[in-house]
């Protein structure tokens, strides 16, 4: 079985939930504490063993690519000033993985964004990271999925339980648990953003996938669906009767950083990892409660 070495990070969406902040700044560059959220994603990819990350970007998104490039004049200036720790932080993003970039000329949907990277993936399995979904986990979420791929040779998506009233915000999957591992679901039904009364379960797909390259054929045969966009979920549903699709109930906590409330919570979660900063937050809260 071929190993998973490459990942696609689709980042060409409009970010309308974050306007006006995203009028001129890509939402993936909004910071979680002091790192752009896209850096947390690429750090997860590197920690999972991914070697190549393909960023799918569009108009107004070039800052994302610059963030993962070297910045010789800034690096020289920090070096001359003896600011070694800051220098390491500045250099770090350019050393994590090999970065390539493809453009999606029109935002025709997540499925279409993935098709835009097909020529850089070739005939290999690959991971997909949706940059809105930040996952804080003891073992990187993508690594968990890659382990399932290595054990089973089947495409696998990350799943989590959501409240029934939230099902209309997600792709919802249903199917039996594997006899030997109750975190694995053999997906039999998959519906993009169902109404509450249509939802086959409360198991939501979140933004980590490991996919067989057969998905590209399914994407090519997928017509625009919800929102008139080519939906990845619809192409995944086409895999059910062919190559098959697993779900993995991942270990870890997921934050929707594409939504204002989720973004604030993600900032608090990552602030908590810095004791001095967290004491400042706690003191601020204590003074007001
Ligand atoms: P979303 O629909 O959640 O992201 O797409 P969005 O369009 O940026 O955000 P809102 O809803 O308007 O606030 C999920 C992921 O797919 C990417 C987005 O960048 C996001 O990472 N995407 C979506 C594309 O790359 N291209 C598209 O045409 C659509």
PDB file of C-alpha atoms and ligand atoms in Angstrom:
ATOM      1  CA  UNK A   1       0.000   0.000   0.000  1.00  0.00           C
ATOM      2  CA  UNK A   2       1.327   3.437  -0.914  1.00  0.00           C
ATOM      3  CA  UNK A   3       2.150   5.713   2.040  1.00  0.00           C
ATOM      4  CA  UNK A   4       0.467   9.115   2.479  1.00  0.00           C
ATOM      5  CA  UNK A   5       3.124  11.766   1.779  1.00  0.00           C
ATOM      6  CA  UNK A   6       1.150  14.670   0.333  1.00  0.00           C
ATOM      7  CA  UNK A   7      -1.642  16.900   1.551  1.00  0.00           C
ATOM      8  CA  UNK A   8      -3.993  19.425  -0.010  1.00  0.00           C
ATOM      9  CA  UNK A   9      -5.032  22.489   2.004  1.00  0.00           C
ATOM     10  CA  UNK A  10      -7.910  24.246   0.219  1.00  0.00           C
ATOM     11  CA  UNK A  11      -7.780  27.916   1.170  1.00  0.00           C
ATOM     12  CA  UNK A  12      -9.518  29.658  -1.726  1.00  0.00           C
ATOM     13  CA  UNK A  13     -12.890  30.244  -0.026  1.00  0.00           C
ATOM     14  CA  UNK A  14     -14.323  33.707   0.543  1.00  0.00           C
ATOM     15  CA  UNK A  15     -14.427  33.640   4.360  1.00  0.00           C
ATOM     16  CA  UNK A  16     -17.742  35.493   4.451  1.00  0.00           C
ATOM     17  CA  UNK A  17     -18.451  34.494   8.067  1.00  0.00           C
ATOM     18  CA  UNK A  18     -15.483  36.625   9.099  1.00  0.00           C
ATOM     19  CA  UNK A  19     -16.238  39.833   7.200  1.00  0.00           C
ATOM     20  CA  UNK A  20     -15.159  42.588   7.453  1.00  0.00           C
ATOM     21  CA  UNK A  21     -11.867  41.144   8.807  1.00  0.00           C
ATOM     22  CA  UNK A  22     -11.499  39.026   5.675  1.00  0.00           C
ATOM     23  CA  UNK A  23     -12.136  41.859   3.202  1.00  0.00           C
ATOM     24  CA  UNK A  24      -8.368  42.296   2.625  1.00  0.00           C
ATOM     25  CA  UNK A  25      -6.792  39.570   4.806  1.00  0.00           C
ATOM     26  CA  UNK A  26      -7.131  35.844   4.107  1.00  0.00           C
ATOM     27  CA  UNK A  27      -8.947  34.261   7.056  1.00  0.00           C
ATOM     28  CA  UNK A  28      -6.191  31.627   7.206  1.00  0.00           C
ATOM     29  CA  UNK A  29      -3.785  34.442   8.229  1.00  0.00           C
ATOM     30  CA  UNK A  30      -5.837  35.515  11.260  1.00  0.00           C
ATOM     31  CA  UNK A  31      -3.705  34.639  14.290  1.00  0.00           C
ATOM     32  CA  UNK A  32      -4.315  32.043  16.944  1.00  0.00           C
ATOM     33  CA  UNK A  33      -2.383  33.816  19.715  1.00  0.00           C
ATOM     34  CA  UNK A  34       0.680  34.815  17.628  1.00  0.00           C
ATOM     35  CA  UNK A  35       0.637  32.292  14.753  1.00  0.00           C
ATOM     36  CA  UNK A  36      -1.555  32.466  11.657  1.00  0.00           C
ATOM     37  CA  UNK A  37      -4.083  29.636  11.896  1.00  0.00           C
ATOM     38  CA  UNK A  38      -2.730  28.115   8.649  1.00  0.00           C
ATOM     39  CA  UNK A  39       0.632  27.603  10.397  1.00  0.00           C
ATOM     40  CA  UNK A  40      -1.046  25.382  13.009  1.00  0.00           C
ATOM     41  CA  UNK A  41      -2.447  23.342  10.104  1.00  0.00           C
ATOM     42  CA  UNK A  42       0.924  22.947   8.387  1.00  0.00           C
ATOM     43  CA  UNK A  43       2.543  22.096  11.749  1.00  0.00           C
ATOM     44  CA  UNK A  44      -0.057  19.323  12.175  1.00  0.00           C
ATOM     45  CA  UNK A  45       0.746  18.062   8.661  1.00  0.00           C
ATOM     46  CA  UNK A  46       4.487  17.998   9.397  1.00  0.00           C
ATOM     47  CA  UNK A  47       3.949  16.310  12.771  1.00  0.00           C
ATOM     48  CA  UNK A  48       1.830  13.673  11.003  1.00  0.00           C
ATOM     49  CA  UNK A  49       4.653  12.818   8.586  1.00  0.00           C
ATOM     50  CA  UNK A  50       3.386  14.743   5.535  1.00  0.00           C
ATOM     51  CA  UNK A  51       6.267  15.916   3.310  1.00  0.00           C
ATOM     52  CA  UNK A  52       4.462  17.988   0.650  1.00  0.00           C
ATOM     53  CA  UNK A  53       1.649  20.469   1.227  1.00  0.00           C
ATOM     54  CA  UNK A  54      -0.262  21.893  -1.725  1.00  0.00           C
ATOM     55  CA  UNK A  55      -2.062  25.109  -0.884  1.00  0.00           C
ATOM     56  CA  UNK A  56      -5.079  25.885  -3.059  1.00  0.00           C
ATOM     57  CA  UNK A  57      -5.379  29.649  -3.052  1.00  0.00           C
ATOM     58  CA  UNK A  58      -7.096  32.345  -5.061  1.00  0.00           C
ATOM     59  CA  UNK A  59      -7.129  36.087  -5.561  1.00  0.00           C
ATOM     60  CA  UNK A  60      -6.025  38.028  -2.457  1.00  0.00           C
ATOM     61  CA  UNK A  61      -4.436  35.016  -0.774  1.00  0.00           C
ATOM     62  CA  UNK A  62      -0.731  35.520  -1.624  1.00  0.00           C
ATOM     63  CA  UNK A  63       0.122  36.435   2.001  1.00  0.00           C
ATOM     64  CA  UNK A  64      -0.433  32.774   2.878  1.00  0.00           C
ATOM     65  CA  UNK A  65       2.266  31.613   0.473  1.00  0.00           C
ATOM     66  CA  UNK A  66       4.659  34.378   1.622  1.00  0.00           C
ATOM     67  CA  UNK A  67       4.286  33.176   5.212  1.00  0.00           C
ATOM     68  CA  UNK A  68       5.861  29.843   4.266  1.00  0.00           C
ATOM     69  CA  UNK A  69       8.696  31.428   2.276  1.00  0.00           C
ATOM     70  CA  UNK A  70      12.078  32.614   3.567  1.00  0.00           C
ATOM     71  CA  UNK A  71      12.347  36.351   4.430  1.00  0.00           C
ATOM     72  CA  UNK A  72      16.094  37.065   4.039  1.00  0.00           C
ATOM     73  CA  UNK A  73      16.066  40.787   5.011  1.00  0.00           C
ATOM     74  CA  UNK A  74      14.004  40.165   8.180  1.00  0.00           C
ATOM     75  CA  UNK A  75      16.139  37.141   9.071  1.00  0.00           C
ATOM     76  CA  UNK A  76      19.381  39.163   8.601  1.00  0.00           C
ATOM     77  CA  UNK A  77      18.063  41.984  10.732  1.00  0.00           C
ATOM     78  CA  UNK A  78      17.026  39.642  13.572  1.00  0.00           C
ATOM     79  CA  UNK A  79      20.389  37.857  13.328  1.00  0.00           C
ATOM     80  CA  UNK A  80      22.306  41.161  13.538  1.00  0.00           C
ATOM     81  CA  UNK A  81      20.209  42.212  16.550  1.00  0.00           C
ATOM     82  CA  UNK A  82      21.008  38.896  18.288  1.00  0.00           C
ATOM     83  CA  UNK A  83      17.277  38.020  18.486  1.00  0.00           C
ATOM     84  CA  UNK A  84      17.881  34.293  18.091  1.00  0.00           C
ATOM     85  CA  UNK A  85      14.559  33.022  19.506  1.00  0.00           C
ATOM     86  CA  UNK A  86      12.527  35.313  17.229  1.00  0.00           C
ATOM     87  CA  UNK A  87      14.717  34.353  14.274  1.00  0.00           C
ATOM     88  CA  UNK A  88      13.889  30.674  14.855  1.00  0.00           C
ATOM     89  CA  UNK A  89      10.165  31.520  14.920  1.00  0.00           C
ATOM     90  CA  UNK A  90      10.445  33.428  11.638  1.00  0.00           C
ATOM     91  CA  UNK A  91      12.423  30.685   9.888  1.00  0.00           C
ATOM     92  CA  UNK A  92      10.291  27.805  11.210  1.00  0.00           C
ATOM     93  CA  UNK A  93       7.311  27.961   8.782  1.00  0.00           C
ATOM     94  CA  UNK A  94       9.623  27.736   5.745  1.00  0.00           C
ATOM     95  CA  UNK A  95      11.259  24.551   7.084  1.00  0.00           C
ATOM     96  CA  UNK A  96       8.204  22.479   8.044  1.00  0.00           C
ATOM     97  CA  UNK A  97       7.340  20.812   4.702  1.00  0.00           C
ATOM     98  CA  UNK A  98       7.730  21.468   0.963  1.00  0.00           C
ATOM     99  CA  UNK A  99       5.035  23.952  -0.028  1.00  0.00           C
ATOM    100  CA  UNK A 100       3.493  24.285  -3.476  1.00  0.00           C
ATOM    101  CA  UNK A 101       0.615  26.428  -4.539  1.00  0.00           C
ATOM    102  CA  UNK A 102      -2.134  26.121  -7.123  1.00  0.00           C
ATOM    103  CA  UNK A 103      -4.778  28.707  -7.883  1.00  0.00           C
ATOM    104  CA  UNK A 104      -8.493  28.071  -7.996  1.00  0.00           C
ATOM    105  CA  UNK A 105      -9.626  30.766 -10.391  1.00  0.00           C
ATOM    106  CA  UNK A 106     -13.241  30.805  -9.208  1.00  0.00           C
ATOM    107  CA  UNK A 107     -14.601  29.548  -5.877  1.00  0.00           C
ATOM    108  CA  UNK A 108     -16.666  26.728  -7.405  1.00  0.00           C
ATOM    109  CA  UNK A 109     -16.630  24.666  -4.211  1.00  0.00           C
ATOM    110  CA  UNK A 110     -14.409  22.552  -1.990  1.00  0.00           C
ATOM    111  CA  UNK A 111     -14.593  19.566  -4.357  1.00  0.00           C
ATOM    112  CA  UNK A 112     -13.474  21.758  -7.253  1.00  0.00           C
ATOM    113  CA  UNK A 113     -10.606  23.181  -5.133  1.00  0.00           C
ATOM    114  CA  UNK A 114      -9.334  19.623  -4.580  1.00  0.00           C
ATOM    115  CA  UNK A 115      -9.545  18.839  -8.297  1.00  0.00           C
ATOM    116  CA  UNK A 116      -7.320  21.879  -8.944  1.00  0.00           C
ATOM    117  CA  UNK A 117      -4.445  20.047  -7.164  1.00  0.00           C
ATOM    118  CA  UNK A 118      -4.867  16.677  -8.907  1.00  0.00           C
ATOM    119  CA  UNK A 119      -1.827  17.099 -11.186  1.00  0.00           C
ATOM    120  CA  UNK A 120       0.443  17.597  -8.143  1.00  0.00           C
ATOM    121  CA  UNK A 121      -0.927  14.513  -6.345  1.00  0.00           C
ATOM    122  CA  UNK A 122      -0.816  11.996  -9.202  1.00  0.00           C
ATOM    123  CA  UNK A 123      -1.777   8.418  -8.384  1.00  0.00           C
ATOM    124  CA  UNK A 124      -1.089   8.487  -4.632  1.00  0.00           C
ATOM    125  CA  UNK A 125      -3.261   8.564  -1.530  1.00  0.00           C
ATOM    126  CA  UNK A 126      -3.292  12.013   0.044  1.00  0.00           C
ATOM    127  CA  UNK A 127      -4.564  13.924   3.054  1.00  0.00           C
ATOM    128  CA  UNK A 128      -6.878  16.951   3.012  1.00  0.00           C
ATOM    129  CA  UNK A 129      -6.799  19.547   5.781  1.00  0.00           C
ATOM    130  CA  UNK A 130      -9.552  22.169   5.942  1.00  0.00           C
ATOM    131  CA  UNK A 131      -7.787  25.133   7.504  1.00  0.00           C
ATOM    132  CA  UNK A 132     -10.891  26.307   9.419  1.00  0.00           C
ATOM    133  CA  UNK A 133     -10.825  23.147  11.497  1.00  0.00           C
ATOM    134  CA  UNK A 134      -8.148  23.326  14.184  1.00  0.00           C
ATOM    135  CA  UNK A 135      -7.737  20.147  16.200  1.00  0.00           C
ATOM    136  CA  UNK A 136      -5.830  20.041  19.484  1.00  0.00           C
ATOM    137  CA  UNK A 137      -5.021  16.371  19.990  1.00  0.00           C
ATOM    138  CA  UNK A 138      -2.538  14.192  21.867  1.00  0.00           C
ATOM    139  CA  UNK A 139      -1.705  12.508  18.522  1.00  0.00           C
ATOM    140  CA  UNK A 140      -2.176  14.759  15.457  1.00  0.00           C
ATOM    141  CA  UNK A 141      -5.637  14.173  13.972  1.00  0.00           C
ATOM    142  CA  UNK A 142      -4.235  13.594  10.465  1.00  0.00           C
ATOM    143  CA  UNK A 143      -1.772  11.051  11.877  1.00  0.00           C
ATOM    144  CA  UNK A 144      -4.711   9.182  13.426  1.00  0.00           C
ATOM    145  CA  UNK A 145      -6.364   8.973   9.984  1.00  0.00           C
ATOM    146  CA  UNK A 146      -3.100   7.970   8.284  1.00  0.00           C
ATOM    147  CA  UNK A 147      -2.785   5.090  10.741  1.00  0.00           C
ATOM    148  CA  UNK A 148      -6.296   3.899   9.760  1.00  0.00           C
ATOM    149  CA  UNK A 149      -5.320   4.104   6.066  1.00  0.00           C
ATOM    150  CA  UNK A 150      -2.173   2.061   6.760  1.00  0.00           C
ATOM    151  CA  UNK A 151      -4.219  -0.596   8.617  1.00  0.00           C
ATOM    152  CA  UNK A 152      -7.123  -0.842   6.159  1.00  0.00           C
ATOM    153  CA  UNK A 153      -6.125   0.675   2.778  1.00  0.00           C
ATOM    154  CA  UNK A 154      -9.457   2.536   2.779  1.00  0.00           C
ATOM    155  CA  UNK A 155     -10.219   6.231   2.494  1.00  0.00           C
ATOM    156  CA  UNK A 156     -11.130   7.674   5.878  1.00  0.00           C
ATOM    157  CA  UNK A 157     -12.698  10.898   7.162  1.00  0.00           C
ATOM    158  CA  UNK A 158     -12.577  12.391  10.673  1.00  0.00           C
ATOM    159  CA  UNK A 159     -15.880  12.171  12.558  1.00  0.00           C
ATOM    160  CA  UNK A 160     -17.239  13.728  15.729  1.00  0.00           C
ATOM    161  CA  UNK A 161     -20.594  13.724  17.508  1.00  0.00           C
ATOM    162  CA  UNK A 162     -22.509  17.027  17.247  1.00  0.00           C
ATOM    163  CA  UNK A 163     -25.769  18.187  18.867  1.00  0.00           C
ATOM    164  CA  UNK A 164     -28.782  17.249  16.680  1.00  0.00           C
ATOM    165  CA  UNK A 165     -29.683  20.933  16.181  1.00  0.00           C
ATOM    166  CA  UNK A 166     -26.273  21.487  14.487  1.00  0.00           C
ATOM    167  CA  UNK A 167     -26.460  18.731  11.826  1.00  0.00           C
ATOM    168  CA  UNK A 168     -27.414  21.214   9.082  1.00  0.00           C
ATOM    169  CA  UNK A 169     -23.906  22.734   9.330  1.00  0.00           C
ATOM    170  CA  UNK A 170     -22.012  19.517   8.476  1.00  0.00           C
ATOM    171  CA  UNK A 171     -21.714  16.493   6.245  1.00  0.00           C
ATOM    172  CA  UNK A 172     -23.418  13.760   8.289  1.00  0.00           C
ATOM    173  CA  UNK A 173     -22.347  10.091   8.111  1.00  0.00           C
ATOM    174  CA  UNK A 174     -23.935   6.884   9.378  1.00  0.00           C
ATOM    175  CA  UNK A 175     -22.969   3.212   9.473  1.00  0.00           C
ATOM    176  CA  UNK A 176     -21.959   0.385  11.818  1.00  0.00           C
ATOM    177  CA  UNK A 177     -18.887   0.440  14.087  1.00  0.00           C
ATOM    178  CA  UNK A 178     -16.071  -2.005  13.259  1.00  0.00           C
ATOM    179  CA  UNK A 179     -16.096  -5.138  15.443  1.00  0.00           C
ATOM    180  CA  UNK A 180     -12.415  -4.797  16.376  1.00  0.00           C
ATOM    181  CA  UNK A 181     -12.276  -0.988  16.878  1.00  0.00           C
ATOM    182  CA  UNK A 182     -15.306   1.047  17.879  1.00  0.00           C
ATOM    183  CA  UNK A 183     -13.693   4.310  16.720  1.00  0.00           C
ATOM    184  CA  UNK A 184     -14.006   3.067  13.106  1.00  0.00           C
ATOM    185  CA  UNK A 185     -17.341   3.534  11.321  1.00  0.00           C
ATOM    186  CA  UNK A 186     -18.021   1.762   8.009  1.00  0.00           C
ATOM    187  CA  UNK A 187     -19.895   4.591   6.342  1.00  0.00           C
ATOM    188  CA  UNK A 188     -23.072   3.525   4.532  1.00  0.00           C
ATOM    189  CA  UNK A 189     -24.798   6.919   4.243  1.00  0.00           C
ATOM    190  CA  UNK A 190     -23.346  10.399   3.811  1.00  0.00           C
ATOM    191  CA  UNK A 191     -25.388  13.587   3.346  1.00  0.00           C
ATOM    192  CA  UNK A 192     -24.131  17.172   3.029  1.00  0.00           C
ATOM    193  CA  UNK A 193     -25.812  19.586   5.466  1.00  0.00           C
ATOM    194  CA  UNK A 194     -29.079  17.634   5.981  1.00  0.00           C
ATOM    195  CA  UNK A 195     -32.187  19.086   7.641  1.00  0.00           C
ATOM    196  CA  UNK A 196     -32.676  17.734  11.194  1.00  0.00           C
ATOM    197  CA  UNK A 197     -35.440  15.376  10.015  1.00  0.00           C
ATOM    198  CA  UNK A 198     -33.265  14.014   7.154  1.00  0.00           C
ATOM    199  CA  UNK A 199     -30.088  13.444   9.211  1.00  0.00           C
ATOM    200  CA  UNK A 200     -29.189   9.740   9.436  1.00  0.00           C
ATOM    201  CA  UNK A 201     -27.150  10.290  12.641  1.00  0.00           C
ATOM    202  CA  UNK A 202     -25.359  12.997  14.604  1.00  0.00           C
ATOM    203  CA  UNK A 203     -21.891  11.992  13.358  1.00  0.00           C
ATOM    204  CA  UNK A 204     -20.377  14.972  11.570  1.00  0.00           C
ATOM    205  CA  UNK A 205     -17.468  14.983   9.133  1.00  0.00           C
ATOM    206  CA  UNK A 206     -14.796  17.485  10.203  1.00  0.00           C
ATOM    207  CA  UNK A 207     -11.976  18.812   8.074  1.00  0.00           C
ATOM    208  CA  UNK A 208      -9.431  15.983   7.969  1.00  0.00           C
ATOM    209  CA  UNK A 209      -9.486  13.299   5.283  1.00  0.00           C
ATOM    210  CA  UNK A 210      -7.163  10.638   3.871  1.00  0.00           C
ATOM    211  CA  UNK A 211      -8.297   9.786   0.373  1.00  0.00           C
ATOM    212  CA  UNK A 212      -7.624   7.225  -2.314  1.00  0.00           C
ATOM    213  CA  UNK A 213      -6.800   9.005  -5.620  1.00  0.00           C
ATOM    214  CA  UNK A 214      -9.990   7.383  -7.044  1.00  0.00           C
ATOM    215  CA  UNK A 215     -11.766  10.395  -5.482  1.00  0.00           C
ATOM    216  CA  UNK A 216     -10.635  12.511  -8.456  1.00  0.00           C
ATOM    217  CA  UNK A 217     -12.746  10.409 -10.873  1.00  0.00           C
ATOM    218  CA  UNK A 218     -15.753  10.791  -8.575  1.00  0.00           C
ATOM    219  CA  UNK A 219     -15.178  14.548  -8.319  1.00  0.00           C
ATOM    220  CA  UNK A 220     -15.125  14.809 -12.120  1.00  0.00           C
ATOM    221  CA  UNK A 221     -18.572  13.170 -12.226  1.00  0.00           C
ATOM    222  CA  UNK A 222     -20.020  15.249  -9.393  1.00  0.00           C
ATOM    223  CA  UNK A 223     -22.435  17.985 -10.413  1.00  0.00           C
ATOM    224  CA  UNK A 224     -22.758  21.203  -8.428  1.00  0.00           C
ATOM    225  CA  UNK A 225     -24.824  20.463  -5.312  1.00  0.00           C
ATOM    226  CA  UNK A 226     -25.683  22.578  -2.259  1.00  0.00           C
ATOM    227  CA  UNK A 227     -24.944  26.273  -2.796  1.00  0.00           C
ATOM    228  CA  UNK A 228     -24.355  25.458  -6.485  1.00  0.00           C
ATOM    229  CA  UNK A 229     -20.826  24.330  -5.507  1.00  0.00           C
ATOM    230  CA  UNK A 230     -19.013  21.076  -6.332  1.00  0.00           C
ATOM    231  CA  UNK A 231     -19.157  19.431  -2.927  1.00  0.00           C
ATOM    232  CA  UNK A 232     -16.484  17.043  -1.670  1.00  0.00           C
ATOM    233  CA  UNK A 233     -19.168  15.255   0.386  1.00  0.00           C
ATOM    234  CA  UNK A 234     -21.118  14.374  -2.785  1.00  0.00           C
ATOM    235  CA  UNK A 235     -17.988  12.827  -4.351  1.00  0.00           C
ATOM    236  CA  UNK A 236     -17.269  10.935  -1.104  1.00  0.00           C
ATOM    237  CA  UNK A 237     -20.834   9.585  -1.211  1.00  0.00           C
ATOM    238  CA  UNK A 238     -20.053   8.177  -4.684  1.00  0.00           C
ATOM    239  CA  UNK A 239     -17.177   6.190  -3.117  1.00  0.00           C
ATOM    240  CA  UNK A 240     -19.572   4.297  -0.840  1.00  0.00           C
ATOM    241  CA  UNK A 241     -20.688   1.858  -3.535  1.00  0.00           C
ATOM    242  CA  UNK A 242     -17.201   1.531  -5.039  1.00  0.00           C
ATOM    243  CA  UNK A 243     -13.961   1.792  -3.036  1.00  0.00           C
ATOM    244  CA  UNK A 244     -15.745   2.201   0.313  1.00  0.00           C
ATOM    245  CA  UNK A 245     -15.249   4.898   2.950  1.00  0.00           C
ATOM    246  CA  UNK A 246     -14.477   4.723   6.660  1.00  0.00           C
ATOM    247  CA  UNK A 247     -15.043   7.248   9.422  1.00  0.00           C
ATOM    248  CA  UNK A 248     -12.707   7.659  12.396  1.00  0.00           C
ATOM    249  CA  UNK A 249     -13.959   9.112  15.694  1.00  0.00           C
ATOM    250  CA  UNK A 250     -10.803  11.082  16.351  1.00  0.00           C
ATOM    251  CA  UNK A 251      -9.286  11.775  19.750  1.00  0.00           C
ATOM    252  CA  UNK A 252      -8.910  15.502  20.419  1.00  0.00           C
ATOM    253  CA  UNK A 253     -10.813  18.786  20.548  1.00  0.00           C
ATOM    254  CA  UNK A 254     -11.856  20.574  17.353  1.00  0.00           C
ATOM    255  CA  UNK A 255     -12.361  24.334  16.971  1.00  0.00           C
ATOM    256  CA  UNK A 256     -14.151  25.942  14.015  1.00  0.00           C
ATOM    257  CA  UNK A 257     -11.794  28.871  13.473  1.00  0.00           C
ATOM    258  CA  UNK A 258     -13.850  30.026  10.453  1.00  0.00           C
ATOM    259  CA  UNK A 259     -16.573  31.136  12.863  1.00  0.00           C
ATOM    260  CA  UNK A 260     -16.113  34.064  15.267  1.00  0.00           C
ATOM    261  CA  UNK A 261     -17.053  32.144  18.452  1.00  0.00           C
ATOM    262  CA  UNK A 262     -14.962  29.108  17.485  1.00  0.00           C
ATOM    263  CA  UNK A 263     -12.037  31.397  16.666  1.00  0.00           C
ATOM    264  CA  UNK A 264     -12.184  33.060  20.101  1.00  0.00           C
ATOM    265  CA  UNK A 265     -12.305  29.658  21.824  1.00  0.00           C
ATOM    266  CA  UNK A 266      -9.334  28.466  19.751  1.00  0.00           C
ATOM    267  CA  UNK A 267      -7.377  31.509  20.901  1.00  0.00           C
ATOM    268  CA  UNK A 268      -8.199  30.740  24.540  1.00  0.00           C
ATOM    269  CA  UNK A 269      -7.262  27.082  24.074  1.00  0.00           C
ATOM    270  CA  UNK A 270      -3.851  27.898  22.586  1.00  0.00           C
ATOM    271  CA  UNK A 271      -3.288  30.787  25.058  1.00  0.00           C
ATOM    272  CA  UNK A 272      -3.701  28.236  27.861  1.00  0.00           C
ATOM    273  CA  UNK A 273      -0.508  26.535  26.624  1.00  0.00           C
ATOM    274  CA  UNK A 274       1.522  29.667  27.519  1.00  0.00           C
ATOM    275  CA  UNK A 275       1.495  29.944  31.333  1.00  0.00           C
ATOM    276  CA  UNK A 276       2.317  33.690  31.586  1.00  0.00           C
ATOM    277  CA  UNK A 277      -0.230  34.624  28.960  1.00  0.00           C
ATOM    278  CA  UNK A 278      -2.850  32.366  30.524  1.00  0.00           C
ATOM    279  CA  UNK A 279      -2.330  33.942  33.962  1.00  0.00           C
ATOM    280  CA  UNK A 280      -3.045  37.347  32.368  1.00  0.00           C
ATOM    281  CA  UNK A 281      -6.275  36.016  30.823  1.00  0.00           C
ATOM    282  CA  UNK A 282      -7.346  34.408  34.098  1.00  0.00           C
ATOM    283  CA  UNK A 283      -6.662  37.606  36.052  1.00  0.00           C
ATOM    284  CA  UNK A 284      -8.731  39.615  33.536  1.00  0.00           C
ATOM    285  CA  UNK A 285     -11.652  37.178  33.829  1.00  0.00           C
ATOM    286  CA  UNK A 286     -11.404  36.992  37.649  1.00  0.00           C
ATOM    287  CA  UNK A 287     -11.534  40.795  37.931  1.00  0.00           C
ATOM    288  CA  UNK A 288     -14.857  40.793  36.061  1.00  0.00           C
ATOM    289  CA  UNK A 289     -16.622  37.812  37.589  1.00  0.00           C
TER     290      UNK A 289
HETATM  291  P1  LIG B   1     -16.200  27.052   3.559  1.00  0.00           P
HETATM  292  O1  LIG B   1     -17.396  27.272   2.716  1.00  0.00           O
HETATM  293  O2  LIG B   1     -16.360  26.653   4.965  1.00  0.00           O
HETATM  294  O3  LIG B   1     -15.235  28.299   3.573  1.00  0.00           O
HETATM  295  O4  LIG B   1     -15.246  26.028   2.794  1.00  0.00           O
HETATM  296  P2  LIG B   1     -15.386  29.748   3.084  1.00  0.00           P
HETATM  297  O5  LIG B   1     -16.140  29.858   1.813  1.00  0.00           O
HETATM  298  O6  LIG B   1     -14.007  30.328   3.059  1.00  0.00           O
HETATM  299  O7  LIG B   1     -16.083  30.412   4.334  1.00  0.00           O
HETATM  300  P3  LIG B   1     -17.458  31.165   4.596  1.00  0.00           P
HETATM  301  O8  LIG B   1     -18.451  30.060   4.826  1.00  0.00           O
HETATM  302  O9  LIG B   1     -17.724  32.015   3.383  1.00  0.00           O
HETATM  303  O10 LIG B   1     -17.173  31.974   5.823  1.00  0.00           O
HETATM  304  C1  LIG B   1     -14.478  25.019   3.430  1.00  0.00           C
HETATM  305  C2  LIG B   1     -13.031  25.070   2.967  1.00  0.00           C
HETATM  306  O11 LIG B   1     -12.959  24.939   1.552  1.00  0.00           O
HETATM  307  C3  LIG B   1     -12.240  26.010   0.975  1.00  0.00           C
HETATM  308  C4  LIG B   1     -12.321  27.135   1.983  1.00  0.00           C
HETATM  309  O12 LIG B   1     -11.184  27.975   1.848  1.00  0.00           O
HETATM  310  C5  LIG B   1     -12.349  26.393   3.301  1.00  0.00           C
HETATM  311  O13 LIG B   1     -11.046  26.062   3.716  1.00  0.00           O
HETATM  312  N1  LIG B   1     -12.870  26.332  -0.316  1.00  0.00           N
HETATM  313  C6  LIG B   1     -14.220  26.470  -0.383  1.00  0.00           C
HETATM  314  C7  LIG B   1     -12.074  26.502  -1.422  1.00  0.00           C
HETATM  315  O14 LIG B   1     -10.829  26.397  -1.369  1.00  0.00           O
HETATM  316  N2  LIG B   1     -12.673  26.799  -2.604  1.00  0.00           N
HETATM  317  C8  LIG B   1     -14.016  26.937  -2.720  1.00  0.00           C
HETATM  318  O15 LIG B   1     -14.508  27.185  -3.857  1.00  0.00           O
HETATM  319  C9  LIG B   1     -14.807  26.756  -1.579  1.00  0.00           C
END
